[in-house]
Amino acid sequence: MGLARRVAVVGAGMTRFHHRLHLEKSSRDLFVEAAAEAFNSVDKGFDRRDIQSLYVGNFSSDAFEHQCHLGALMADWLGLTPVPAVRIEDACASSGVAVQLGVIAVASGAFDVVLVGGVEKMRAVSNEVVTDTLAMASDQFYEASVGMTFPGLYASMATAYFAKYGSGWEDLAAVAIKNHHNGVMNPKAHFQEEIMDVARRQGAQRGYSFKDELEFLRSPLNPYVAYPLRLYDCCPVSDGAAAVILASEDAARRYTDTPVYVKGLGQASDTMALSSREDFSTLNATKIACKTAYDMAQIDSKNVDLAEVHDCFTIAEVLATEDLGFFPKGTGGKAAVEGRTAINGEIAVNPDGGLKAKGHPVGATGASMVYEVFMQLRGNGGKVQVDDAEIGLIQNVGASGGTVVVQVYGR
Amino acid sequence: MGLARRVAVVGAGMTRFHHRLHLEKSSRDLFVEAAAEAFNSVDKGFDRRDIQSLYVGNFSSDAFEHQCHLGALMADWLGLTPVPAVRIEDACASSGVAVQLGVIAVASGAFDVVLVGGVEKMRAVSNEVVTDTLAMASDQFYEASVGMTFPGLYASMATAYFAKYGSGWEDLAAVAIKNHHNGVMNPKAHFQEEIMDVARRQGAQRGYSFKDELEFLRSPLNPYVAYPLRLYDCCPVSDGAAAVILASEDAARRYTDTPVYVKGLGQASDTMALSSREDFSTLNATKIACKTAYDMAQIDSKNVDLAEVHDCFTIAEVLATEDLGFFPKGTGGKAAVEGRTAINGEIAVNPDGGLKAKGHPVGATGASMVYEVFMQLRGNGGKVQVDDAEIGLIQNVGASGGTVVVQVYGR
C-alpha cells in the first residue's frame, strides 16, 4: 500500500478509562472531553473550525445507549457541524479502523485536517447485557447463539496455544502483572494498583495471606472465567473516549514543529468464526496487517521501540508479540516472564498498562493506543516513558481476530 | 474537495427489495446475493480476488439480527478474507457514506479496486422493534426518549413547509403516485403496483369505489401516520442489499470500455435534533453537500439528467428537489404535480421508484441509488430508462438530515 501524501498526528487526548467515574456521562460527553483535550494538546494552538471531517469509532452505542448515528451526533456536540462525519464499527477495532480511514482520507487529498477517535459508554447497562452485546461481534449463527462468548473464544486460543507450545498459565500471569505495574504509573488507566497490592488488600479482607502474585492469582480470589483464563487474565469493562488530530504534512507544520508521522498502515480480516480457522494459536490477520504496515514503513519488527497491542485477554498479548514478529512463536509468554516486554526491556509492550490495566471501552481502544504512541514519541510519556522511543506501533483487534489493524508511527 | 485520482464504477448489483421475499435470508445471504450480481455485471469479467478492500454500510444489524462486525463477516462470506473490511453506520445514509469512503480510498492510492455496498435485514423483528430501532438514529435524549419517531420528525418538516410556502398535502400525493408508477416498471422494486390499482383492489375488498388516486389517498384506506403524513407518504420497511465495484481510472479499463466516473462527491452533517435548527423546511446538509459535489464535478443543477433522492417520506423528495437546486423553494411539490419530475420530464427524479416504491432497507439504500445511476448512464435502465442520461446524481439522507451525501456520476 502506498499513499499519495504523508499524514501526521498533531494532537491527541483521552479521558481516563474507568468503570465508575463516568457513570453520569453519556458517550457524547466522553467524546467531547477527549476531543477538547486533543485540541488543547496542539503545540501552536488549534481552532476546531480547522477540522474538515470526523471519523468516530464505536462498537455498539446501539445496545449500550439506544443511540446510533454517532458521526453526526459528535459533530453536533463538538460544534463541528456541517463537516462530514462518519461512524465506524469494526468490533473492538472500531477506532483503530477510524484512524486508518482518517489517514487514507487525508492522503487522498479530500481533506487536510481531520479528527478521528472513538468512544464507548458500557457501564449504563448490566454486566449480562455487556457480555451479550460484546458477543454480537462474534458470529451470531455459529458462536453467540450456541453460547460462545469472548472469554470462551480466547480461552480456546489459550488451550490450543498451550497444547502446541507446551507453555502454561504462569506465562499469562506475567502479562497481567506487568500491565498492572505499568497502569499504576498511568493517570489515565482504569486500574492503578499493582497485583501484589490487590493481593494484600483483598487478602486482608478475606483472611488470606499471599507470599507473591502467583499465589494470589492461583487462589479462589482469582476465579476461572473460562478455563484456562481467570479473572485477572481478562480486561475490565470501561467507559471512555480518545481522539486524535490528523493533518497532511503541509498542514501539520502550522500546528507543531514535532509532528508524529504515520509511517505504515495495515489492516486485514479473517474468518468471522474462530472454528473456521486452521490454527487457534495465531491471529493470521495480525501477520498480514503488520507485513503491510512494515513494508510501507520500510522497517521490520526489530525497529519497533514500543508496541501498544490488544490484550483484551492476557493470551492475546502473547499471540500479538509473536505474530508481530517480536518473538518466535511459542516464546512470547516466556519473554513476558523474563521482563523483555517491560518498559525498558527489549521492546516496551503496553507501557500504558494495555487493555488489561488501562481498560477497554471497546470503541475507544484503538485511538487510545495512538494517543499513547503519540505521547511516547514526543517524549511526553510521563512515568511510563520508554527511553529513546523512535518507532511506535499499535495493533488493534476486532473480535477474535476477524479484524486487525496495525499502524507504525515515527518522528 | 479535490481527489488525487479519478475513480469509476465498473459493476453493480442489488437484490430485489421486499418485505416477504427474503424472510428466510439473513444479511449475509442478502449481501452475497447483491455482490455476486455486481461481479457478474462486469463487462470483461471479474475475479473477486481483485477486490482489495470492502466497505459495508449497515444501520443496525445490532438490533435487527443481534450481529455486529459486518465488515469481517461479509468479507468471510464473500470469500474475500483477508482483505481489509469496514462497516459504516450513518443512519439511513450508511451505504451512501460507504461509497464515499470507498471512492476516497481508491483516490488515495491505498487500493485500486474496492467493493462498497450496504445491507439491511429489517423484517426479522416486529414493526414495533423496527420503529424503535430506527428512532436510535435520532437524538436519544431530546427526541426518541420523549416519543418522537421518524414519521413525526418528517411530519414536522411537512407542517413547517406547508405553513411557509402555502402548498398542501396534494403536492405530496403527486410524489407517491409518480414513484409507484415508476416502481411498476422496476423489477427490483418492493412495490410494483400503481396507486390507482391499489385503490381498485383494496376498494373492491372493502366496498369502496374511487374515481381517482386522490380520492383513495384521502380515504380511510390511507390513514394518517403522523399528521399531515398518511400511510402512502411513507416508504415501506424492506429487506435488501446493494453492492458496487469501484476502480481507479487505470484499473477500470481492465473491466469495461464504458466505466461510469465519480465526478463529484459531497457530504455534510447537521444538528442531530431537528429542534436545534432554524428552518424545518429545508435540509441545510443537502445544500452544502451538493455545492461541494457540483463544484468538484464542475456542473450545476441544470446539468443533472436524473436524480435518485432520499424520499423516505414524500415531503423529503420535495425538499430534496428544491435543496438540490432543481426547483425554487416552495415549488418542488408543484413540479411533481405538473409531471416535471417524471421519467422523461424536465429532470427524472427517482426513476427506479425511490424509497417510496423501491423500498428502503436502510443500510442498502445509498448503494441502490448508485446501482440505478450506473444502469441508467450505461443505457441499461430497462423500462425506466431516462433518454440521453449523461449526468446522474444521488442524494442519500441519514435520519432527519443529520447526515447527507450527494454524489455526481457521469460517463
Short mmCIF file of N, CA, C and O in Angstrom, two decimals, chain A residues 1-4 26 28 55 59-60 62 65-70 72-73 75-77 81-91 97 101 104-105 108-111 132 136-142 267-272 288 398-399 402-403, chain B residues 1-4 26 28 55 59-60 62 65-70 72-73 75-77 81-91 97 101 104-105 108-111 132 136-142 267-272 288 398-399 402-403:
data_model
loop_
_atom_site.label_atom_id
_atom_site.label_comp_id
_atom_site.label_asym_id
_atom_site.label_seq_id
_atom_site.Cartn_x
_atom_site.Cartn_y
_atom_site.Cartn_z
N MET A 1 0.84 -1.19 0.00
CA MET A 1 0.00 0.00 0.00
C MET A 1 0.87 1.24 0.00
O MET A 1 1.78 1.38 0.81
N GLY A 2 0.60 2.13 -0.92
CA GLY A 2 1.30 3.41 -0.95
C GLY A 2 0.27 4.52 -0.91
O GLY A 2 -0.80 4.38 -1.49
N LEU A 3 0.57 5.59 -0.20
CA LEU A 3 -0.39 6.68 -0.12
C LEU A 3 0.13 7.89 -0.89
O LEU A 3 1.33 8.11 -0.99
N ALA A 4 -0.83 8.69 -1.41
CA ALA A 4 -0.47 9.82 -2.27
C ALA A 4 0.25 10.94 -1.52
O ALA A 4 0.97 11.73 -2.12
N SER A 26 -22.67 10.47 29.20
CA SER A 26 -23.03 9.63 28.05
C SER A 26 -21.86 9.67 27.07
O SER A 26 -20.86 10.37 27.29
N ARG A 28 -21.59 11.09 24.31
CA ARG A 28 -21.31 12.43 23.75
C ARG A 28 -20.44 13.24 24.72
O ARG A 28 -19.55 13.97 24.29
N TYR A 55 -14.23 11.17 12.06
CA TYR A 55 -14.39 9.70 12.00
C TYR A 55 -14.46 9.18 13.42
O TYR A 55 -13.48 9.26 14.16
N PHE A 59 -18.43 0.76 18.93
CA PHE A 59 -18.87 -0.62 18.71
C PHE A 59 -20.40 -0.73 18.72
O PHE A 59 -21.02 -1.03 17.70
N SER A 60 -21.02 -0.49 19.85
CA SER A 60 -22.48 -0.61 19.85
C SER A 60 -23.14 0.31 20.85
O SER A 60 -23.75 -0.14 21.82
N ASP A 62 -25.65 1.49 20.00
CA ASP A 62 -26.99 0.95 19.76
C ASP A 62 -27.49 0.23 21.02
O ASP A 62 -28.55 0.53 21.57
N GLU A 65 -26.60 2.40 24.63
CA GLU A 65 -27.27 3.68 24.92
C GLU A 65 -28.50 3.92 24.05
O GLU A 65 -29.06 4.99 24.09
N HIS A 66 -28.87 2.95 23.25
CA HIS A 66 -30.00 3.09 22.33
C HIS A 66 -29.81 4.32 21.43
O HIS A 66 -30.74 5.08 21.17
N GLN A 67 -28.57 4.50 20.98
CA GLN A 67 -28.22 5.67 20.17
C GLN A 67 -27.31 5.27 19.03
O GLN A 67 -26.24 4.72 19.27
N CYS A 68 -27.73 5.50 17.79
CA CYS A 68 -26.86 5.32 16.63
C CYS A 68 -26.47 6.70 16.10
O CYS A 68 -26.70 7.70 16.75
N HIS A 69 -25.87 6.68 14.87
CA HIS A 69 -25.64 7.93 14.14
C HIS A 69 -24.66 8.83 14.91
O HIS A 69 -24.83 10.04 14.97
N LEU A 70 -23.61 8.20 15.46
CA LEU A 70 -22.68 8.93 16.32
C LEU A 70 -21.78 9.89 15.56
O LEU A 70 -21.18 10.79 16.17
N ALA A 72 -22.75 12.16 13.13
CA ALA A 72 -23.45 13.45 13.16
C ALA A 72 -23.60 13.95 14.60
O ALA A 72 -23.46 15.15 14.87
N LEU A 73 -23.88 13.03 15.51
CA LEU A 73 -24.09 13.43 16.91
C LEU A 73 -22.84 14.10 17.48
O LEU A 73 -22.91 15.16 18.12
N ALA A 75 -20.30 15.42 15.78
CA ALA A 75 -20.04 16.67 15.06
C ALA A 75 -20.87 17.80 15.69
O ALA A 75 -20.38 18.90 15.94
N ASP A 76 -22.12 17.49 15.98
CA ASP A 76 -23.04 18.46 16.58
C ASP A 76 -22.52 18.90 17.96
O ASP A 76 -22.36 20.09 18.23
N TRP A 77 -22.19 17.93 18.81
CA TRP A 77 -21.82 18.27 20.19
C TRP A 77 -20.44 18.90 20.28
O TRP A 77 -20.11 19.53 21.29
N THR A 81 -20.49 20.85 13.13
CA THR A 81 -21.47 20.89 12.05
C THR A 81 -21.15 22.05 11.14
O THR A 81 -20.87 23.13 11.67
N PRO A 82 -21.14 21.93 9.81
CA PRO A 82 -21.62 20.83 8.96
C PRO A 82 -20.53 19.91 8.39
O PRO A 82 -20.71 19.40 7.29
N VAL A 83 -19.43 19.64 9.08
CA VAL A 83 -18.41 18.79 8.46
C VAL A 83 -18.94 17.37 8.26
O VAL A 83 -19.78 16.90 9.02
N PRO A 84 -18.44 16.68 7.22
CA PRO A 84 -18.80 15.28 7.03
C PRO A 84 -18.38 14.48 8.27
O PRO A 84 -17.27 14.67 8.78
N ALA A 85 -19.26 13.61 8.72
CA ALA A 85 -18.99 12.86 9.95
C ALA A 85 -19.43 11.42 9.74
O ALA A 85 -20.50 11.16 9.18
N VAL A 86 -18.61 10.50 10.20
CA VAL A 86 -18.84 9.08 9.93
C VAL A 86 -18.67 8.29 11.21
O VAL A 86 -17.76 8.56 12.00
N ARG A 87 -19.50 7.29 11.41
CA ARG A 87 -19.27 6.32 12.47
C ARG A 87 -18.79 5.01 11.85
O ARG A 87 -19.37 4.53 10.87
N ILE A 88 -17.73 4.48 12.45
CA ILE A 88 -17.13 3.23 12.00
C ILE A 88 -17.37 2.17 13.05
O ILE A 88 -17.13 2.42 14.24
N GLU A 89 -17.79 0.97 12.64
CA GLU A 89 -17.92 -0.14 13.59
C GLU A 89 -17.15 -1.33 13.04
O GLU A 89 -17.50 -1.85 11.98
N ASP A 90 -16.12 -1.71 13.74
CA ASP A 90 -15.39 -2.93 13.41
C ASP A 90 -15.07 -3.63 14.72
O ASP A 90 -13.90 -3.88 15.04
N ALA A 91 -16.12 -3.88 15.50
CA ALA A 91 -15.98 -4.53 16.80
C ALA A 91 -14.98 -3.75 17.64
O ALA A 91 -15.02 -2.52 17.63
N VAL A 97 -9.67 1.35 13.13
CA VAL A 97 -10.10 1.50 11.74
C VAL A 97 -10.48 2.95 11.44
O VAL A 97 -10.19 3.46 10.35
N LEU A 101 -9.03 5.10 8.34
CA LEU A 101 -9.81 5.78 7.31
C LEU A 101 -9.51 7.27 7.29
O LEU A 101 -9.52 7.90 6.23
N ILE A 104 -6.24 7.67 5.40
CA ILE A 104 -6.48 7.49 3.97
C ILE A 104 -7.17 8.72 3.38
O ILE A 104 -6.85 9.17 2.28
N ALA A 105 -8.13 9.29 4.12
CA ALA A 105 -8.86 10.46 3.61
C ALA A 105 -7.93 11.66 3.44
O ALA A 105 -8.01 12.38 2.45
N SER A 108 -5.72 11.12 0.49
CA SER A 108 -6.42 11.21 -0.81
C SER A 108 -6.51 12.64 -1.33
O SER A 108 -6.84 12.85 -2.49
N GLY A 109 -6.28 13.60 -0.45
CA GLY A 109 -6.46 14.99 -0.85
C GLY A 109 -7.85 15.53 -0.55
O GLY A 109 -8.13 16.71 -0.74
N ALA A 110 -8.73 14.66 -0.08
CA ALA A 110 -10.10 15.10 0.21
C ALA A 110 -10.11 16.12 1.34
O ALA A 110 -10.91 17.06 1.33
N PHE A 111 -9.26 15.93 2.33
CA PHE A 111 -9.21 16.82 3.49
C PHE A 111 -7.76 17.02 3.92
O PHE A 111 -6.91 16.16 3.72
N ASP A 132 -23.54 -10.00 26.53
CA ASP A 132 -24.40 -10.35 25.41
C ASP A 132 -24.16 -9.41 24.23
O ASP A 132 -24.13 -9.82 23.06
N MET A 136 -22.14 -9.95 20.07
CA MET A 136 -22.60 -9.60 18.72
C MET A 136 -21.44 -9.41 17.75
O MET A 136 -21.64 -9.39 16.54
N ALA A 137 -20.22 -9.25 18.28
CA ALA A 137 -19.04 -9.11 17.43
C ALA A 137 -18.55 -10.46 16.92
O ALA A 137 -17.72 -10.53 16.01
N SER A 138 -19.05 -11.55 17.51
CA SER A 138 -18.71 -12.89 17.02
C SER A 138 -19.78 -13.32 16.02
O SER A 138 -20.69 -12.56 15.71
N ASP A 139 -19.67 -14.53 15.52
CA ASP A 139 -20.65 -14.99 14.53
C ASP A 139 -21.93 -15.41 15.25
O ASP A 139 -21.95 -16.38 16.00
N GLN A 140 -23.00 -14.66 15.00
CA GLN A 140 -24.26 -14.90 15.71
C GLN A 140 -24.76 -16.34 15.50
O GLN A 140 -25.24 -16.98 16.43
N PHE A 141 -24.62 -16.85 14.27
CA PHE A 141 -25.17 -18.18 13.99
C PHE A 141 -24.32 -19.30 14.56
O PHE A 141 -24.84 -20.29 15.07
N TYR A 142 -23.01 -19.16 14.43
CA TYR A 142 -22.13 -20.30 14.75
C TYR A 142 -21.42 -20.17 16.09
O TYR A 142 -20.76 -21.11 16.52
N GLN A 267 -4.24 -3.36 7.45
CA GLN A 267 -5.48 -3.88 8.02
C GLN A 267 -5.79 -5.18 7.31
O GLN A 267 -5.56 -5.31 6.10
N ALA A 268 -6.31 -6.15 8.05
CA ALA A 268 -6.68 -7.42 7.42
C ALA A 268 -7.89 -8.01 8.13
O ALA A 268 -8.18 -7.67 9.28
N SER A 269 -8.58 -8.89 7.42
CA SER A 269 -9.72 -9.60 8.01
C SER A 269 -9.39 -11.08 8.11
O SER A 269 -8.44 -11.57 7.48
N ASP A 270 -10.16 -11.77 8.92
CA ASP A 270 -10.06 -13.23 8.99
C ASP A 270 -11.48 -13.77 9.09
O ASP A 270 -12.44 -12.99 9.18
N THR A 271 -11.63 -15.07 9.09
CA THR A 271 -12.96 -15.65 9.19
C THR A 271 -13.65 -15.12 10.44
O THR A 271 -13.02 -14.85 11.46
N MET A 272 -14.95 -14.98 10.34
CA MET A 272 -15.73 -14.46 11.46
C MET A 272 -15.71 -15.47 12.62
O MET A 272 -15.45 -15.10 13.76
N ILE A 288 -0.71 -10.52 8.54
CA ILE A 288 -0.88 -9.85 7.24
C ILE A 288 -0.87 -8.33 7.41
O ILE A 288 -0.20 -7.61 6.66
N GLY A 398 -10.26 -6.64 16.32
CA GLY A 398 -11.72 -6.74 16.42
C GLY A 398 -12.10 -8.19 16.65
O GLY A 398 -11.66 -9.07 15.91
N ALA A 399 -12.90 -8.41 17.68
CA ALA A 399 -13.45 -9.74 17.99
C ALA A 399 -12.32 -10.75 18.20
O ALA A 399 -11.33 -10.46 18.85
N GLY A 402 -11.12 -11.26 13.63
CA GLY A 402 -11.81 -11.06 12.35
C GLY A 402 -11.36 -9.78 11.69
O GLY A 402 -11.37 -9.65 10.46
N THR A 403 -10.95 -8.80 12.51
CA THR A 403 -10.37 -7.56 12.01
C THR A 403 -9.11 -7.28 12.81
O THR A 403 -9.13 -7.38 14.04
N MET B 1 -13.35 20.18 -2.60
CA MET B 1 -12.66 18.90 -2.43
C MET B 1 -12.07 18.44 -3.76
O MET B 1 -12.74 18.40 -4.77
N GLY B 2 -10.80 18.11 -3.75
CA GLY B 2 -10.18 17.55 -4.95
C GLY B 2 -9.57 16.22 -4.59
O GLY B 2 -9.06 16.04 -3.48
N LEU B 3 -9.63 15.26 -5.50
CA LEU B 3 -9.08 13.94 -5.21
C LEU B 3 -7.84 13.71 -6.05
O LEU B 3 -7.72 14.22 -7.17
N ALA B 4 -6.92 12.89 -5.50
CA ALA B 4 -5.63 12.67 -6.15
C ALA B 4 -5.75 11.88 -7.45
O ALA B 4 -4.88 11.96 -8.31
N SER B 26 -30.62 -14.04 5.90
CA SER B 26 -30.04 -13.09 6.84
C SER B 26 -29.28 -12.05 6.03
O SER B 26 -29.17 -12.14 4.81
N ARG B 28 -26.19 -11.64 5.70
CA ARG B 28 -25.05 -12.18 4.95
C ARG B 28 -25.52 -12.78 3.62
O ARG B 28 -24.85 -12.65 2.60
N TYR B 55 -16.20 -2.10 1.96
CA TYR B 55 -16.89 -1.11 2.80
C TYR B 55 -18.38 -1.44 2.82
O TYR B 55 -19.04 -1.35 1.78
N PHE B 59 -27.13 -0.06 9.02
CA PHE B 59 -27.61 0.81 10.09
C PHE B 59 -27.57 0.10 11.45
O PHE B 59 -26.80 0.48 12.34
N SER B 60 -28.34 -0.92 11.63
CA SER B 60 -28.31 -1.58 12.94
C SER B 60 -28.64 -3.06 12.87
O SER B 60 -29.67 -3.50 13.40
N ASP B 62 -27.16 -4.79 14.62
CA ASP B 62 -27.13 -4.98 16.08
C ASP B 62 -28.54 -5.30 16.59
O ASP B 62 -28.78 -6.33 17.22
N GLU B 65 -30.57 -8.11 14.03
CA GLU B 65 -30.11 -9.51 13.94
C GLU B 65 -29.16 -9.90 15.06
O GLU B 65 -28.61 -10.99 15.03
N HIS B 66 -28.95 -9.00 16.01
CA HIS B 66 -28.02 -9.26 17.12
C HIS B 66 -26.62 -9.61 16.57
O HIS B 66 -25.94 -10.50 17.08
N GLN B 67 -26.23 -8.90 15.52
CA GLN B 67 -24.97 -9.18 14.84
C GLN B 67 -24.26 -7.88 14.48
O GLN B 67 -24.84 -7.06 13.76
N CYS B 68 -23.03 -7.69 14.98
CA CYS B 68 -22.20 -6.56 14.56
C CYS B 68 -21.07 -7.09 13.69
O CYS B 68 -21.11 -8.23 13.26
N HIS B 69 -20.07 -6.21 13.46
CA HIS B 69 -18.83 -6.63 12.82
C HIS B 69 -19.10 -7.13 11.39
O HIS B 69 -18.52 -8.13 10.95
N LEU B 70 -19.97 -6.41 10.68
CA LEU B 70 -20.39 -6.86 9.35
C LEU B 70 -19.30 -6.72 8.29
O LEU B 70 -19.42 -7.35 7.23
N ALA B 72 -16.00 -7.70 8.56
CA ALA B 72 -15.32 -9.01 8.54
C ALA B 72 -16.28 -10.12 8.13
O ALA B 72 -15.91 -11.04 7.38
N LEU B 73 -17.51 -10.03 8.62
CA LEU B 73 -18.49 -11.09 8.31
C LEU B 73 -18.72 -11.20 6.81
O LEU B 73 -18.72 -12.30 6.24
N ALA B 75 -16.79 -10.04 4.36
CA ALA B 75 -15.55 -10.47 3.69
C ALA B 75 -15.45 -11.99 3.74
O ALA B 75 -15.13 -12.65 2.73
N ASP B 76 -15.75 -12.55 4.89
CA ASP B 76 -15.71 -14.00 5.09
C ASP B 76 -16.71 -14.70 4.15
O ASP B 76 -16.34 -15.61 3.39
N TRP B 77 -17.95 -14.24 4.15
CA TRP B 77 -18.98 -14.93 3.37
C TRP B 77 -18.84 -14.72 1.88
O TRP B 77 -19.41 -15.46 1.08
N THR B 81 -11.72 -12.78 2.51
CA THR B 81 -10.70 -12.80 3.56
C THR B 81 -9.33 -13.04 2.92
O THR B 81 -9.24 -13.92 2.06
N PRO B 82 -8.28 -12.31 3.26
CA PRO B 82 -8.08 -11.36 4.37
C PRO B 82 -8.13 -9.88 3.99
O PRO B 82 -7.44 -9.08 4.63
N VAL B 83 -8.94 -9.46 3.03
CA VAL B 83 -8.92 -8.03 2.68
C VAL B 83 -9.43 -7.18 3.85
O VAL B 83 -10.27 -7.62 4.62
N PRO B 84 -8.93 -5.94 3.97
CA PRO B 84 -9.46 -5.03 4.99
C PRO B 84 -10.96 -4.83 4.75
O PRO B 84 -11.38 -4.64 3.60
N ALA B 85 -11.74 -4.87 5.81
CA ALA B 85 -13.19 -4.77 5.68
C ALA B 85 -13.73 -3.87 6.78
O ALA B 85 -13.31 -3.97 7.93
N VAL B 86 -14.65 -3.00 6.42
CA VAL B 86 -15.13 -1.97 7.33
C VAL B 86 -16.65 -1.91 7.29
O VAL B 86 -17.24 -2.01 6.22
N ARG B 87 -17.26 -1.74 8.44
CA ARG B 87 -18.69 -1.41 8.48
C ARG B 87 -18.86 0.07 8.82
O ARG B 87 -18.24 0.57 9.75
N ILE B 88 -19.73 0.72 8.04
CA ILE B 88 -20.02 2.13 8.21
C ILE B 88 -21.45 2.27 8.69
O ILE B 88 -22.35 1.66 8.11
N GLU B 89 -21.67 3.10 9.71
CA GLU B 89 -23.04 3.39 10.14
C GLU B 89 -23.24 4.88 10.17
O GLU B 89 -22.58 5.58 10.93
N ASP B 90 -24.10 5.37 9.31
CA ASP B 90 -24.51 6.77 9.33
C ASP B 90 -26.01 6.81 9.11
O ASP B 90 -26.50 7.43 8.16
N ALA B 91 -26.73 6.08 9.95
CA ALA B 91 -28.18 6.01 9.87
C ALA B 91 -28.58 5.56 8.46
O ALA B 91 -27.95 4.66 7.91
N VAL B 97 -22.47 6.76 2.47
CA VAL B 97 -21.17 7.10 3.06
C VAL B 97 -20.15 6.00 2.76
O VAL B 97 -18.98 6.30 2.49
N LEU B 101 -16.51 6.67 1.16
CA LEU B 101 -15.22 6.27 1.72
C LEU B 101 -14.46 5.36 0.77
O LEU B 101 -13.22 5.41 0.71
N ILE B 104 -12.87 7.64 -1.82
CA ILE B 104 -11.72 8.33 -1.22
C ILE B 104 -10.54 7.37 -1.08
O ILE B 104 -9.39 7.74 -1.34
N ALA B 105 -10.81 6.12 -0.70
CA ALA B 105 -9.72 5.14 -0.52
C ALA B 105 -9.02 4.84 -1.84
O ALA B 105 -7.79 4.75 -1.89
N SER B 108 -6.94 7.76 -2.85
CA SER B 108 -5.74 7.95 -2.01
C SER B 108 -4.56 7.13 -2.50
O SER B 108 -3.43 7.35 -2.06
N GLY B 109 -4.82 6.14 -3.35
CA GLY B 109 -3.76 5.24 -3.77
C GLY B 109 -3.64 4.00 -2.89
O GLY B 109 -2.85 3.10 -3.18
N ALA B 110 -4.42 3.94 -1.82
CA ALA B 110 -4.34 2.78 -0.92
C ALA B 110 -4.78 1.51 -1.63
O ALA B 110 -4.24 0.43 -1.39
N PHE B 111 -5.79 1.63 -2.48
CA PHE B 111 -6.33 0.46 -3.19
C PHE B 111 -6.70 0.86 -4.62
O PHE B 111 -7.04 2.00 -4.89
N ASP B 132 -38.78 1.44 16.85
CA ASP B 132 -37.93 1.78 17.99
C ASP B 132 -36.46 1.79 17.58
O ASP B 132 -35.68 2.66 18.01
N MET B 136 -33.33 5.17 17.01
CA MET B 136 -31.96 5.33 17.52
C MET B 136 -31.12 6.25 16.65
O MET B 136 -30.05 6.70 17.06
N ALA B 137 -31.58 6.51 15.40
CA ALA B 137 -30.85 7.42 14.51
C ALA B 137 -31.14 8.88 14.84
O ALA B 137 -30.46 9.78 14.36
N SER B 138 -32.16 9.12 15.64
CA SER B 138 -32.46 10.49 16.09
C SER B 138 -31.74 10.72 17.42
O SER B 138 -31.02 9.85 17.91
N ASP B 139 -31.95 11.89 18.01
CA ASP B 139 -31.27 12.18 19.28
C ASP B 139 -32.01 11.49 20.41
O ASP B 139 -33.16 11.82 20.72
N GLN B 140 -31.33 10.52 21.04
CA GLN B 140 -31.97 9.71 22.08
C GLN B 140 -32.49 10.58 23.23
O GLN B 140 -33.59 10.36 23.74
N PHE B 141 -31.73 11.59 23.62
CA PHE B 141 -32.13 12.40 24.77
C PHE B 141 -33.26 13.37 24.45
O PHE B 141 -34.15 13.57 25.25
N TYR B 142 -33.17 14.01 23.28
CA TYR B 142 -34.07 15.12 23.01
C TYR B 142 -35.21 14.77 22.06
O TYR B 142 -36.10 15.58 21.84
N GLN B 267 -20.42 15.61 1.24
CA GLN B 267 -21.09 15.08 2.43
C GLN B 267 -21.12 16.19 3.46
O GLN B 267 -20.18 16.97 3.59
N ALA B 268 -22.22 16.27 4.21
CA ALA B 268 -22.31 17.28 5.26
C ALA B 268 -23.13 16.74 6.41
O ALA B 268 -23.92 15.82 6.25
N SER B 269 -22.92 17.35 7.58
CA SER B 269 -23.71 16.99 8.75
C SER B 269 -24.58 18.18 9.16
O SER B 269 -24.37 19.31 8.71
N ASP B 270 -25.57 17.90 9.97
CA ASP B 270 -26.39 18.97 10.55
C ASP B 270 -26.65 18.58 12.00
O ASP B 270 -26.25 17.49 12.43
N THR B 271 -27.30 19.45 12.74
CA THR B 271 -27.60 19.13 14.14
C THR B 271 -28.35 17.80 14.21
O THR B 271 -29.12 17.46 13.33
N MET B 272 -28.09 17.08 15.28
CA MET B 272 -28.73 15.78 15.46
C MET B 272 -30.23 15.97 15.67
O MET B 272 -31.05 15.31 15.05
N ILE B 288 -25.28 22.03 1.36
CA ILE B 288 -23.81 22.08 1.47
C ILE B 288 -23.18 20.92 0.71
O ILE B 288 -22.21 21.10 -0.04
N GLY B 398 -29.28 10.68 6.06
CA GLY B 398 -29.30 9.96 7.34
C GLY B 398 -30.20 10.69 8.31
O GLY B 398 -30.05 11.89 8.51
N ALA B 399 -31.17 9.95 8.87
CA ALA B 399 -32.07 10.48 9.91
C ALA B 399 -32.84 11.69 9.37
O ALA B 399 -33.33 11.67 8.25
N GLY B 402 -29.29 14.83 9.56
CA GLY B 402 -28.04 14.94 10.32
C GLY B 402 -26.84 14.56 9.47
O GLY B 402 -25.73 15.04 9.68
N THR B 403 -27.08 13.67 8.49
CA THR B 403 -26.05 13.32 7.50
C THR B 403 -26.68 13.40 6.12
O THR B 403 -27.78 12.87 5.93
#
